mmCIF file of C-alpha atoms and ligand atoms in Angstrom:
data_model
loop_
_atom_site.group_PDB
_atom_site.id
_atom_site.type_symbol
_atom_site.label_atom_id
_atom_site.label_comp_id
_atom_site.label_asym_id
_atom_site.label_seq_id
_atom_site.Cartn_x
_atom_site.Cartn_y
_atom_site.Cartn_z
ATOM 1 C CA MET B 13 -22.074 -10.227 -27.097
ATOM 2 C CA SER B 14 -25.176 -9.721 -29.196
ATOM 3 C CA ARG B 15 -28.526 -11.135 -28.154
ATOM 4 C CA ARG B 16 -30.196 -13.439 -30.680
ATOM 5 C CA VAL B 17 -33.938 -12.768 -30.940
ATOM 6 C CA THR B 18 -36.482 -14.272 -33.330
ATOM 7 C CA PHE B 19 -38.229 -11.521 -35.291
ATOM 8 C CA ILE B 20 -41.645 -12.299 -36.812
ATOM 9 C CA PRO B 21 -43.056 -9.288 -38.711
ATOM 10 C CA GLY B 22 -46.611 -10.711 -38.943
ATOM 11 C CA ASP B 23 -49.137 -9.386 -41.487
ATOM 12 C CA GLY B 24 -51.606 -6.510 -41.921
ATOM 13 C CA ILE B 25 -50.086 -3.647 -39.916
ATOM 14 C CA GLY B 26 -47.719 -6.190 -38.297
ATOM 15 C CA PRO B 27 -44.573 -5.472 -40.331
ATOM 16 C CA GLU B 28 -44.921 -1.696 -39.867
ATOM 17 C CA VAL B 29 -45.204 -1.806 -36.071
ATOM 18 C CA ALA B 30 -42.754 -4.703 -35.674
ATOM 19 C CA TRP B 31 -40.088 -2.831 -37.628
ATOM 20 C CA ALA B 32 -40.748 0.341 -35.620
ATOM 21 C CA ALA B 33 -40.148 -1.660 -32.428
ATOM 22 C CA ARG B 34 -37.037 -3.282 -33.897
ATOM 23 C CA ARG B 35 -35.528 0.100 -34.766
ATOM 24 C CA CYS B 36 -36.254 1.404 -31.253
ATOM 25 C CA LEU B 37 -34.692 -1.697 -29.680
ATOM 26 C CA GLU B 38 -31.575 -1.287 -31.801
ATOM 27 C CA ALA B 39 -31.362 2.394 -30.869
ATOM 28 C CA THR B 40 -31.060 1.505 -27.154
ATOM 29 C CA GLY B 41 -27.524 0.323 -27.887
ATOM 30 C CA VAL B 42 -28.228 -3.256 -26.816
ATOM 31 C CA ALA B 43 -26.714 -5.483 -29.525
ATOM 32 C CA PHE B 44 -29.291 -7.707 -31.210
ATOM 33 C CA GLN B 45 -28.883 -10.412 -33.789
ATOM 34 C CA TRP B 46 -32.263 -10.812 -35.441
ATOM 35 C CA ASP B 47 -33.394 -14.205 -36.665
ATOM 36 C CA GLU B 48 -36.237 -13.251 -39.033
ATOM 37 C CA ARG B 49 -38.981 -15.863 -39.531
ATOM 38 C CA ILE B 50 -42.478 -15.925 -40.973
ATOM 39 C CA ALA B 51 -45.879 -17.168 -39.821
ATOM 40 C CA GLY B 52 -49.470 -16.780 -41.024
ATOM 41 C CA GLU B 53 -50.662 -16.483 -44.613
ATOM 42 C CA ALA B 54 -47.165 -15.703 -45.941
ATOM 43 C CA ALA B 55 -45.902 -18.960 -44.458
ATOM 44 C CA ILE B 56 -48.661 -21.010 -46.117
ATOM 45 C CA ALA B 57 -47.434 -19.963 -49.551
ATOM 46 C CA ARG B 58 -43.877 -21.059 -48.749
ATOM 47 C CA PHE B 59 -44.207 -23.879 -46.222
ATOM 48 C CA GLN B 60 -47.844 -25.040 -46.712
ATOM 49 C CA THR B 61 -48.465 -24.316 -43.044
ATOM 50 C CA PRO B 62 -49.185 -21.061 -41.174
ATOM 51 C CA LEU B 63 -46.738 -22.001 -38.421
ATOM 52 C CA PRO B 64 -43.622 -23.611 -39.927
ATOM 53 C CA GLU B 65 -41.474 -25.850 -37.750
ATOM 54 C CA GLU B 66 -38.434 -23.701 -38.524
ATOM 55 C CA THR B 67 -40.171 -20.649 -37.014
ATOM 56 C CA LEU B 68 -40.984 -22.627 -33.872
ATOM 57 C CA GLN B 69 -37.465 -24.024 -33.710
ATOM 58 C CA SER B 70 -35.977 -20.548 -34.022
ATOM 59 C CA ILE B 71 -37.993 -19.391 -31.000
ATOM 60 C CA ARG B 72 -37.015 -22.525 -29.058
ATOM 61 C CA ASP B 73 -33.353 -21.904 -29.867
ATOM 62 C CA ASN B 74 -33.336 -18.171 -29.113
ATOM 63 C CA ARG B 75 -35.832 -18.401 -26.231
ATOM 64 C CA VAL B 76 -37.032 -14.865 -27.010
ATOM 65 C CA ALA B 77 -39.121 -13.555 -29.917
ATOM 66 C CA ILE B 78 -40.845 -10.342 -30.891
ATOM 67 C CA LYS B 79 -43.817 -10.736 -33.178
ATOM 68 C CA GLY B 80 -46.157 -8.480 -35.150
ATOM 69 C CA PRO B 81 -49.861 -9.377 -35.163
ATOM 70 C CA ILE B 82 -51.107 -12.102 -37.490
ATOM 71 C CA THR B 83 -54.551 -12.255 -39.123
ATOM 72 C CA THR B 84 -56.869 -15.133 -38.247
ATOM 73 C CA PRO B 85 -59.503 -15.710 -40.942
ATOM 74 C CA ILE B 86 -62.939 -15.819 -39.241
ATOM 75 C CA GLY B 87 -64.813 -19.111 -39.452
ATOM 76 C CA LYS B 88 -62.587 -20.624 -42.170
ATOM 77 C CA GLY B 89 -58.980 -21.404 -43.015
ATOM 78 C CA PHE B 90 -56.381 -22.076 -40.342
ATOM 79 C CA ARG B 91 -56.972 -21.774 -36.620
ATOM 80 C CA SER B 92 -55.247 -18.826 -34.984
ATOM 81 C CA VAL B 93 -51.472 -18.918 -35.379
ATOM 82 C CA ASN B 94 -51.276 -16.935 -32.172
ATOM 83 C CA VAL B 95 -53.131 -19.613 -30.236
ATOM 84 C CA ALA B 96 -51.087 -22.372 -31.938
ATOM 85 C CA LEU B 97 -47.822 -20.626 -31.056
ATOM 86 C CA ARG B 98 -48.800 -20.395 -27.407
ATOM 87 C CA LYS B 99 -49.765 -24.079 -27.396
ATOM 88 C CA GLN B 100 -46.731 -25.407 -29.259
ATOM 89 C CA LEU B 101 -44.245 -23.507 -27.107
ATOM 90 C CA ASN B 102 -46.270 -23.931 -23.934
ATOM 91 C CA LEU B 103 -46.340 -20.179 -23.362
ATOM 92 C CA PHE B 104 -48.670 -20.583 -20.424
ATOM 93 C CA ALA B 105 -48.655 -16.993 -19.133
ATOM 94 C CA CYS B 106 -49.902 -13.947 -20.998
ATOM 95 C CA VAL B 107 -48.707 -10.770 -19.316
ATOM 96 C CA ARG B 108 -50.267 -7.424 -20.144
ATOM 97 C CA PRO B 109 -49.194 -4.371 -18.170
ATOM 98 C CA CYS B 110 -51.658 -1.468 -18.292
ATOM 99 C CA ARG B 111 -50.250 1.862 -17.246
ATOM 100 C CA THR B 112 -51.570 5.369 -17.876
ATOM 101 C CA TYR B 113 -49.224 7.623 -19.839
ATOM 102 C CA ALA B 114 -49.605 11.399 -19.503
ATOM 103 C CA GLY B 115 -50.816 12.905 -22.767
ATOM 104 C CA VAL B 116 -52.977 9.924 -23.727
ATOM 105 C CA ARG B 117 -56.703 10.517 -23.387
ATOM 106 C CA ALA B 118 -58.185 7.861 -21.120
ATOM 107 C CA PRO B 119 -61.540 7.430 -19.352
ATOM 108 C CA VAL B 120 -59.952 7.177 -15.880
ATOM 109 C CA PRO B 121 -57.050 9.266 -14.576
ATOM 110 C CA GLN B 122 -54.549 6.774 -13.183
ATOM 111 C CA VAL B 123 -54.121 3.071 -13.920
ATOM 112 C CA ASP B 124 -51.062 0.966 -13.186
ATOM 113 C CA LEU B 125 -51.796 -2.730 -13.130
ATOM 114 C CA ILE B 126 -50.649 -5.975 -14.690
ATOM 115 C CA ILE B 127 -52.953 -8.632 -16.114
ATOM 116 C CA VAL B 128 -51.650 -12.208 -15.957
ATOM 117 C CA ARG B 129 -53.800 -14.515 -18.057
ATOM 118 C CA GLU B 130 -53.621 -18.317 -18.146
ATOM 119 C CA ASN B 131 -52.978 -19.247 -21.754
ATOM 120 C CA THR B 132 -53.476 -22.983 -22.161
ATOM 121 C CA GLU B 133 -56.887 -23.999 -20.813
ATOM 122 C CA ASP B 134 -60.455 -22.787 -20.431
ATOM 123 C CA LEU B 135 -62.856 -22.239 -23.315
ATOM 124 C CA TYR B 136 -59.799 -21.270 -25.372
ATOM 125 C CA ALA B 137 -58.581 -24.885 -25.375
ATOM 126 C CA GLY B 138 -60.442 -25.236 -28.675
ATOM 127 C CA ILE B 139 -62.485 -28.288 -27.650
ATOM 128 C CA GLU B 140 -65.628 -27.532 -29.604
ATOM 129 C CA PHE B 141 -68.499 -29.471 -31.094
ATOM 130 C CA ALA B 142 -70.455 -27.902 -33.949
ATOM 131 C CA ALA B 143 -74.260 -27.734 -33.855
ATOM 132 C CA GLY B 144 -76.079 -30.574 -35.566
ATOM 133 C CA GLU B 145 -73.113 -32.937 -36.037
ATOM 134 C CA PRO B 146 -73.755 -36.580 -35.097
ATOM 135 C CA ARG B 147 -71.071 -36.618 -32.394
ATOM 136 C CA THR B 148 -72.427 -33.358 -30.944
ATOM 137 C CA ARG B 149 -75.869 -34.971 -30.650
ATOM 138 C CA GLN B 150 -74.225 -37.980 -29.022
ATOM 139 C CA LEU B 151 -72.402 -35.712 -26.577
ATOM 140 C CA ILE B 152 -75.616 -33.838 -25.786
ATOM 141 C CA ALA B 153 -77.423 -37.079 -25.047
ATOM 142 C CA GLN B 154 -74.597 -38.169 -22.740
ATOM 143 C CA LEU B 155 -74.469 -34.794 -20.990
ATOM 144 C CA ARG B 156 -78.227 -34.756 -20.474
ATOM 145 C CA ASP B 157 -77.944 -38.146 -18.871
ATOM 146 C CA TRP B 158 -74.977 -37.294 -16.629
ATOM 147 C CA SER B 159 -76.057 -33.799 -15.606
ATOM 148 C CA GLN B 160 -79.838 -34.233 -15.671
ATOM 149 C CA GLN B 161 -79.942 -30.812 -17.322
ATOM 150 C CA ALA B 162 -81.875 -29.768 -20.404
ATOM 151 C CA ILE B 163 -79.683 -29.028 -23.427
ATOM 152 C CA GLN B 164 -81.263 -28.067 -26.750
ATOM 153 C CA GLU B 165 -80.871 -30.658 -29.499
ATOM 154 C CA ASP B 166 -79.421 -28.054 -31.869
ATOM 155 C CA ALA B 167 -76.878 -26.642 -29.408
ATOM 156 C CA ALA B 168 -73.174 -26.262 -30.141
ATOM 157 C CA ILE B 169 -70.893 -27.202 -27.253
ATOM 158 C CA SER B 170 -67.587 -25.736 -26.049
ATOM 159 C CA ILE B 171 -65.648 -27.418 -23.274
ATOM 160 C CA LYS B 172 -64.022 -25.491 -20.445
ATOM 161 C CA PRO B 173 -61.142 -27.420 -18.883
ATOM 162 C CA ILE B 174 -59.544 -25.829 -15.790
ATOM 163 C CA SER B 175 -56.977 -27.879 -13.894
ATOM 164 C CA ALA B 176 -55.322 -27.470 -10.514
ATOM 165 C CA ALA B 177 -51.891 -27.949 -12.132
ATOM 166 C CA ALA B 178 -52.277 -25.163 -14.700
ATOM 167 C CA THR B 179 -53.910 -22.861 -12.141
ATOM 168 C CA GLU B 180 -51.132 -23.505 -9.654
ATOM 169 C CA ARG B 181 -48.550 -22.712 -12.333
ATOM 170 C CA ILE B 182 -50.173 -19.438 -13.411
ATOM 171 C CA VAL B 183 -50.860 -18.182 -9.883
ATOM 172 C CA ARG B 184 -47.297 -18.965 -8.823
ATOM 173 C CA PHE B 185 -46.056 -17.170 -11.945
ATOM 174 C CA ALA B 186 -48.240 -14.127 -11.120
ATOM 175 C CA CYS B 187 -46.952 -14.018 -7.538
ATOM 176 C CA GLU B 188 -43.309 -14.325 -8.619
ATOM 177 C CA TYR B 189 -43.802 -11.719 -11.341
ATOM 178 C CA ALA B 190 -45.423 -9.385 -8.785
ATOM 179 C CA LEU B 191 -42.550 -9.801 -6.339
ATOM 180 C CA ALA B 192 -39.912 -9.308 -9.034
ATOM 181 C CA ARG B 193 -41.505 -5.999 -10.001
ATOM 182 C CA GLY B 194 -42.078 -4.687 -6.504
ATOM 183 C CA ARG B 195 -45.837 -5.137 -6.698
ATOM 184 C CA LYS B 196 -47.879 -5.446 -3.517
ATOM 185 C CA LYS B 197 -51.057 -7.361 -4.282
ATOM 186 C CA VAL B 198 -52.407 -10.192 -6.439
ATOM 187 C CA THR B 199 -56.116 -10.479 -7.211
ATOM 188 C CA ALA B 200 -57.461 -13.781 -8.579
ATOM 189 C CA VAL B 201 -60.551 -13.282 -10.756
ATOM 190 C CA HIS B 202 -63.216 -15.946 -11.305
ATOM 191 C CA LYS B 203 -66.936 -16.728 -11.382
ATOM 192 C CA ALA B 204 -66.858 -19.462 -8.771
ATOM 193 C CA ASN B 205 -70.370 -18.680 -7.498
ATOM 194 C CA ILE B 206 -71.797 -19.977 -10.805
ATOM 195 C CA MET B 207 -69.107 -22.292 -12.214
ATOM 196 C CA LYS B 208 -68.454 -24.081 -8.970
ATOM 197 C CA CYS B 209 -66.360 -26.862 -10.472
ATOM 198 C CA THR B 210 -64.082 -25.053 -12.932
ATOM 199 C CA ASP B 211 -63.870 -21.551 -11.482
ATOM 200 C CA GLY B 212 -64.276 -22.999 -7.997
ATOM 201 C CA LEU B 213 -61.113 -25.034 -8.546
ATOM 202 C CA PHE B 214 -59.343 -21.945 -9.911
ATOM 203 C CA MET B 215 -60.342 -19.950 -6.830
ATOM 204 C CA GLU B 216 -59.397 -22.657 -4.294
ATOM 205 C CA THR B 217 -56.066 -23.315 -5.998
ATOM 206 C CA ALA B 218 -55.267 -19.601 -6.208
ATOM 207 C CA ARG B 219 -55.994 -19.180 -2.491
ATOM 208 C CA ARG B 220 -53.753 -22.123 -1.647
ATOM 209 C CA VAL B 221 -50.835 -21.024 -3.829
ATOM 210 C CA ALA B 222 -51.050 -17.392 -2.715
ATOM 211 C CA GLY B 223 -51.047 -18.564 0.907
ATOM 212 C CA ALA B 224 -47.353 -19.385 0.519
ATOM 213 C CA TYR B 225 -46.672 -15.693 -0.277
ATOM 214 C CA ALA B 226 -48.450 -14.332 2.822
ATOM 215 C CA GLY B 227 -46.434 -11.529 4.390
ATOM 216 C CA ARG B 228 -44.751 -10.729 1.078
ATOM 217 C CA LEU B 229 -47.835 -10.156 -1.087
ATOM 218 C CA ALA B 230 -51.424 -9.288 -0.299
ATOM 219 C CA PHE B 231 -53.949 -11.593 -1.969
ATOM 220 C CA GLU B 232 -57.666 -11.427 -2.657
ATOM 221 C CA ASP B 233 -60.100 -13.033 -5.046
ATOM 222 C CA ARG B 234 -63.031 -11.373 -6.764
ATOM 223 C CA LEU B 235 -65.882 -12.219 -9.091
ATOM 224 C CA VAL B 236 -65.224 -11.312 -12.714
ATOM 225 C CA ASP B 237 -68.364 -9.218 -13.193
ATOM 226 C CA ALA B 238 -67.755 -7.156 -10.052
ATOM 227 C CA THR B 239 -64.113 -6.791 -11.075
ATOM 228 C CA CYS B 240 -65.133 -5.209 -14.386
ATOM 229 C CA MET B 241 -67.139 -2.564 -12.562
ATOM 230 C CA GLN B 242 -64.471 -1.945 -9.912
ATOM 231 C CA LEU B 243 -61.773 -1.592 -12.558
ATOM 232 C CA LEU B 244 -63.699 1.319 -13.962
ATOM 233 C CA LEU B 245 -64.676 2.889 -10.622
ATOM 234 C CA ARG B 246 -61.554 2.199 -8.537
ATOM 235 C CA PRO B 247 -58.680 1.018 -10.717
ATOM 236 C CA GLY B 248 -56.253 1.973 -7.939
ATOM 237 C CA ASP B 249 -57.543 -1.044 -5.927
ATOM 238 C CA PHE B 250 -55.767 -3.374 -8.359
ATOM 239 C CA ASP B 251 -52.126 -4.236 -8.777
ATOM 240 C CA VAL B 252 -51.570 -7.680 -10.385
ATOM 241 C CA LEU B 253 -54.625 -9.628 -11.598
ATOM 242 C CA VAL B 254 -54.477 -13.339 -12.393
ATOM 243 C CA LEU B 255 -57.262 -14.848 -14.480
ATOM 244 C CA PRO B 256 -58.300 -17.932 -16.432
ATOM 245 C CA ASN B 257 -57.904 -17.627 -20.198
ATOM 246 C CA LEU B 258 -61.251 -16.178 -21.346
ATOM 247 C CA TYR B 259 -61.713 -13.624 -18.555
ATOM 248 C CA GLY B 260 -58.067 -12.674 -19.049
ATOM 249 C CA ASP B 261 -58.678 -12.027 -22.711
ATOM 250 C CA ILE B 262 -61.709 -9.849 -22.068
ATOM 251 C CA LEU B 263 -60.302 -7.924 -19.106
ATOM 252 C CA SER B 264 -57.041 -7.174 -20.864
ATOM 253 C CA ASP B 265 -58.973 -5.395 -23.617
ATOM 254 C CA LEU B 266 -61.043 -3.622 -20.964
ATOM 255 C CA CYS B 267 -57.860 -2.466 -19.229
ATOM 256 C CA ALA B 268 -56.328 -1.446 -22.568
ATOM 257 C CA GLY B 269 -59.404 0.789 -22.908
ATOM 258 C CA LEU B 270 -58.788 2.214 -19.430
ATOM 259 C CA ILE B 271 -55.347 3.438 -20.461
ATOM 260 C CA GLY B 272 -56.472 4.871 -23.799
ATOM 261 C CA GLY B 273 -56.821 2.036 -26.286
ATOM 262 C CA LEU B 274 -55.181 -0.852 -28.080
ATOM 263 C CA GLY B 275 -52.584 1.381 -29.694
ATOM 264 C CA ILE B 276 -50.607 1.628 -26.466
ATOM 265 C CA ALA B 277 -51.186 -1.798 -24.834
ATOM 266 C CA PRO B 278 -48.156 -4.140 -24.844
ATOM 267 C CA GLY B 279 -47.992 -7.831 -24.010
ATOM 268 C CA ALA B 280 -45.928 -10.978 -23.698
ATOM 269 C CA ASN B 281 -46.566 -14.700 -23.766
ATOM 270 C CA ILE B 282 -44.164 -16.445 -21.454
ATOM 271 C CA GLY B 283 -43.340 -20.089 -20.738
ATOM 272 C CA GLU B 284 -40.520 -22.094 -19.168
ATOM 273 C CA GLU B 285 -38.642 -22.352 -22.446
ATOM 274 C CA ALA B 286 -39.458 -19.202 -24.389
ATOM 275 C CA ALA B 287 -41.111 -15.782 -24.328
ATOM 276 C CA VAL B 288 -42.860 -14.069 -27.242
ATOM 277 C CA PHE B 289 -43.451 -10.321 -27.024
ATOM 278 C CA GLU B 290 -46.339 -8.803 -28.972
ATOM 279 C CA ALA B 291 -48.880 -5.984 -28.877
ATOM 280 C CA VAL B 292 -52.374 -6.706 -27.552
ATOM 281 C CA HIS B 293 -53.895 -5.389 -30.780
ATOM 282 C CA GLY B 294 -54.389 -7.387 -33.958
ATOM 283 C CA SER B 295 -53.373 -6.909 -37.575
ATOM 284 C CA ALA B 296 -55.967 -4.157 -38.330
ATOM 285 C CA PRO B 297 -55.943 -5.115 -42.058
ATOM 286 C CA LYS B 298 -57.771 -1.974 -43.177
ATOM 287 C CA TYR B 299 -54.747 0.134 -42.163
ATOM 288 C CA ALA B 300 -52.086 -2.178 -43.616
ATOM 289 C CA GLY B 301 -49.319 -0.538 -45.609
ATOM 290 C CA GLN B 302 -50.421 3.029 -44.854
ATOM 291 C CA ASN B 303 -47.687 3.993 -42.350
ATOM 292 C CA LYS B 304 -50.574 5.253 -40.233
ATOM 293 C CA VAL B 305 -51.047 3.165 -37.081
ATOM 294 C CA ASN B 306 -49.606 3.678 -33.653
ATOM 295 C CA PRO B 307 -46.385 1.742 -33.002
ATOM 296 C CA THR B 308 -46.442 2.333 -29.213
ATOM 297 C CA ALA B 309 -47.920 -1.039 -28.206
ATOM 298 C CA MET B 310 -45.206 -2.904 -30.114
ATOM 299 C CA ILE B 311 -42.466 -0.596 -28.829
ATOM 300 C CA LEU B 312 -43.639 -1.082 -25.234
ATOM 301 C CA SER B 313 -43.666 -4.845 -25.894
ATOM 302 C CA GLY B 314 -40.015 -4.263 -26.797
ATOM 303 C CA VAL B 315 -39.546 -2.555 -23.413
ATOM 304 C CA MET B 316 -40.909 -5.728 -21.772
ATOM 305 C CA LEU B 317 -38.480 -7.781 -23.877
ATOM 306 C CA LEU B 318 -35.555 -5.659 -22.664
ATOM 307 C CA ARG B 319 -36.534 -6.250 -19.030
ATOM 308 C CA HIS B 320 -36.954 -9.963 -19.730
ATOM 309 C CA ILE B 321 -33.428 -10.300 -21.153
ATOM 310 C CA GLY B 322 -31.911 -8.379 -18.238
ATOM 311 C CA GLU B 323 -31.503 -4.923 -19.773
ATOM 312 C CA PRO B 324 -33.454 -2.764 -17.291
ATOM 313 C CA GLU B 325 -31.505 0.422 -17.997
ATOM 314 C CA ALA B 326 -32.209 0.232 -21.748
ATOM 315 C CA ALA B 327 -35.839 -0.624 -20.920
ATOM 316 C CA ASP B 328 -36.175 2.447 -18.685
ATOM 317 C CA ARG B 329 -34.633 4.686 -21.332
ATOM 318 C CA LEU B 330 -36.917 3.429 -24.115
ATOM 319 C CA ASP B 331 -39.947 3.594 -21.828
ATOM 320 C CA GLY B 332 -38.970 7.120 -20.798
ATOM 321 C CA ALA B 333 -38.655 8.196 -24.442
ATOM 322 C CA VAL B 334 -42.091 6.741 -25.264
ATOM 323 C CA ALA B 335 -43.566 8.524 -22.229
ATOM 324 C CA ALA B 336 -41.967 11.832 -23.265
ATOM 325 C CA VAL B 337 -43.244 11.635 -26.863
ATOM 326 C CA LEU B 338 -46.735 10.731 -25.645
ATOM 327 C CA ARG B 339 -46.717 13.517 -23.064
ATOM 328 C CA GLU B 340 -45.600 16.124 -25.605
ATOM 329 C CA GLY B 341 -48.292 14.890 -28.033
ATOM 330 C CA ARG B 342 -46.637 16.370 -31.123
ATOM 331 C CA ASP B 343 -44.975 13.485 -32.982
ATOM 332 C CA VAL B 344 -47.813 11.018 -32.455
ATOM 333 C CA THR B 345 -50.122 9.058 -34.742
ATOM 334 C CA TYR B 346 -53.687 10.081 -35.584
ATOM 335 C CA ASP B 347 -55.294 7.973 -32.834
ATOM 336 C CA LEU B 348 -53.426 9.926 -30.155
ATOM 337 C CA LYS B 349 -54.465 13.350 -31.403
ATOM 338 C CA PRO B 350 -57.566 14.991 -29.850
ATOM 339 C CA ASP B 351 -59.049 15.098 -33.372
ATOM 340 C CA ARG B 352 -58.404 11.914 -35.375
ATOM 341 C CA ASN B 353 -58.313 14.003 -38.570
ATOM 342 C CA ASP B 354 -55.604 16.305 -37.204
ATOM 343 C CA PRO B 355 -53.298 16.986 -40.174
ATOM 344 C CA THR B 356 -50.279 17.263 -37.835
ATOM 345 C CA ALA B 357 -50.504 13.560 -36.925
ATOM 346 C CA VAL B 358 -47.340 11.716 -37.952
ATOM 347 C CA GLY B 359 -46.953 8.221 -39.409
ATOM 348 C CA THR B 360 -45.771 4.997 -37.755
ATOM 349 C CA LYS B 361 -42.160 5.442 -38.881
ATOM 350 C CA GLU B 362 -42.041 9.094 -37.871
ATOM 351 C CA MET B 363 -43.368 8.400 -34.383
ATOM 352 C CA ALA B 364 -40.746 5.673 -33.918
ATOM 353 C CA ALA B 365 -38.074 8.097 -35.159
ATOM 354 C CA ALA B 366 -39.229 10.709 -32.623
ATOM 355 C CA ILE B 367 -38.981 8.117 -29.827
ATOM 356 C CA ILE B 368 -35.471 7.179 -30.957
ATOM 357 C CA GLU B 369 -34.478 10.848 -31.003
ATOM 358 C CA ARG B 370 -35.952 11.387 -27.529
ATOM 359 C CA MET B 371 -33.961 8.442 -26.152
ATOM 360 C CA LYS B 372 -30.804 10.520 -26.555
ATOM 361 C CA THR B 373 -31.979 13.005 -23.918
ATOM 362 C CA VAL B 374 -34.210 10.949 -21.617
ATOM 363 C CA LYS B 375 -32.163 9.226 -18.938
ATOM 364 C CA VAL B 376 -34.733 7.891 -16.520
ATOM 365 C CA ARG B 377 -38.184 6.436 -16.715
ATOM 366 C CA VAL B 378 -40.845 9.156 -16.841
ATOM 367 C CA PRO B 379 -43.948 8.027 -14.940
HETATM 368 P P1 NAD T 16 -57.393 -5.167 -34.326
HETATM 369 O O1 NAD T 16 -56.722 -4.936 -33.015
HETATM 370 O O2 NAD T 16 -56.536 -5.622 -35.421
HETATM 371 O O3 NAD T 16 -58.059 -3.808 -34.817
HETATM 372 C C1 NAD T 16 -59.217 -3.219 -34.250
HETATM 373 C C2 NAD T 16 -59.154 -1.729 -34.431
HETATM 374 O O4 NAD T 16 -58.313 -1.197 -33.423
HETATM 375 C C3 NAD T 16 -58.542 -1.276 -35.738
HETATM 376 O O5 NAD T 16 -59.469 -1.223 -36.780
HETATM 377 C C4 NAD T 16 -58.004 0.083 -35.366
HETATM 378 O O6 NAD T 16 -59.026 1.026 -35.409
HETATM 379 C C5 NAD T 16 -57.574 -0.108 -33.929
HETATM 380 N N1 NAD T 16 -56.136 -0.414 -33.815
HETATM 381 C C6 NAD T 16 -55.549 -1.630 -33.620
HETATM 382 N N2 NAD T 16 -54.240 -1.494 -33.553
HETATM 383 C C7 NAD T 16 -53.967 -0.191 -33.702
HETATM 384 C C8 NAD T 16 -52.769 0.577 -33.713
HETATM 385 N N3 NAD T 16 -51.560 0.024 -33.564
HETATM 386 N N4 NAD T 16 -52.863 1.912 -33.912
HETATM 387 C C9 NAD T 16 -54.042 2.504 -34.061
HETATM 388 N N5 NAD T 16 -55.218 1.846 -34.053
HETATM 389 C C10 NAD T 16 -55.177 0.508 -33.868
HETATM 390 O O7 NAD T 16 -58.594 -6.172 -34.045
HETATM 391 P P2 NAD T 16 -59.493 -6.985 -35.077
HETATM 392 O O8 NAD T 16 -59.928 -6.097 -36.191
HETATM 393 O O9 NAD T 16 -60.510 -7.648 -34.225
HETATM 394 O O10 NAD T 16 -58.545 -8.122 -35.640
HETATM 395 C C11 NAD T 16 -57.886 -8.072 -36.894
HETATM 396 C C12 NAD T 16 -57.117 -9.366 -37.082
HETATM 397 O O11 NAD T 16 -56.059 -9.458 -36.134
HETATM 398 C C13 NAD T 16 -57.965 -10.623 -36.889
HETATM 399 O O12 NAD T 16 -57.631 -11.555 -37.889
HETATM 400 C C14 NAD T 16 -57.539 -11.137 -35.526
HETATM 401 O O13 NAD T 16 -57.693 -12.526 -35.410
HETATM 402 C C15 NAD T 16 -56.092 -10.738 -35.516
HETATM 403 N N6 NAD T 16 -55.506 -10.614 -34.160
HETATM 404 C C16 NAD T 16 -54.240 -11.001 -34.023
HETATM 405 C C17 NAD T 16 -53.627 -10.859 -32.780
HETATM 406 C C18 NAD T 16 -52.198 -11.302 -32.647
HETATM 407 O O14 NAD T 16 -51.532 -11.522 -33.638
HETATM 408 N N7 NAD T 16 -51.714 -11.450 -31.435
HETATM 409 C C19 NAD T 16 -54.301 -10.291 -31.710
HETATM 410 C C20 NAD T 16 -55.618 -9.862 -31.908
HETATM 411 C C21 NAD T 16 -56.219 -10.026 -33.147
#
């Protein structure tokens, strides 16, 4: 029986990398039935909205989607489709594995960790008040009164909601995800020494939830600033990290850097009802349509998709083929060559084709 999956090409470099991943997924031999849908600027022209209901419904029906990146206009136009998608489908967990692949230049030798980021709350909730607006001034006056703190008259305000319920859900998810993948430790990351209410609640809740996993998983919590330094100095100390939304966003880019850049960092947004697989990187508009960028992050997001739908053997084979092509360093895009102007660099399609070819001979996952 074929597996129905929603396929959203995205924009910018999205379609190129999404199609590369789709071809690799098909080449595993797993039967897919693709339900192609649009979102972003292309959808506005056709549906007058960047996130049409029929795209959402397709994901709800199929429960699994793979999506190319989508451009968010800065400071104007629609709010991020990516954020809206996570909200509408309640994709509360963002999972970003960061693993070093031989052949990829990286600032530290060996990283193998998973970032689990809470997706629904925190400063990302989008509760913002623009500087100078009457209601912002009203809010400032109220906050001054309640907190007895000085706030500049011309300040803009962003609200940071953190709840016990959402924290409990994400920490439980991180612990279950860790156990399912044979991981040993979960680290909760926060800044509870300064944000005693919000991050304090995150820390206390994480400790409580993780307590139920004692004996099966080690648990610790750390301050976000110290964690950044330790990730660079001793990445081997970390296994699964669970973080509130904003720290999760920042640390997943940091960890993508630790393994050699955005071009090879995959991700997934997962909820009770659906999971959307996508690269960590964005739509890199300046490279759009050039068959130039690295498809690895999207292909590895496809590997995550295969594991999610219960196809571990196909996932291992695709992952092994990616690892082999990266290790050999021949059929790779410009960003993976020692010199970015190396004329032997191949294009997006050609790298995907090399991975597909390699899948025929690679049987097991190559670490
Ligand atoms: P970006 O990730 O698109 O690009 C930053 C730089 O990283 C690029 O200029 C390029 O040098 C490099 N890069 C990214 N992907 C690469 C790849 N596959 N291969 C080789 N090099 C790669 O980040 P940005 O420029 O900040 O964002 C561009 C747009 O993408 C924005 O509109 C942003 O909102 C959006 N975005 C979307 C998503 C998503 O759809 N999930 C995620 C992040 C950003």
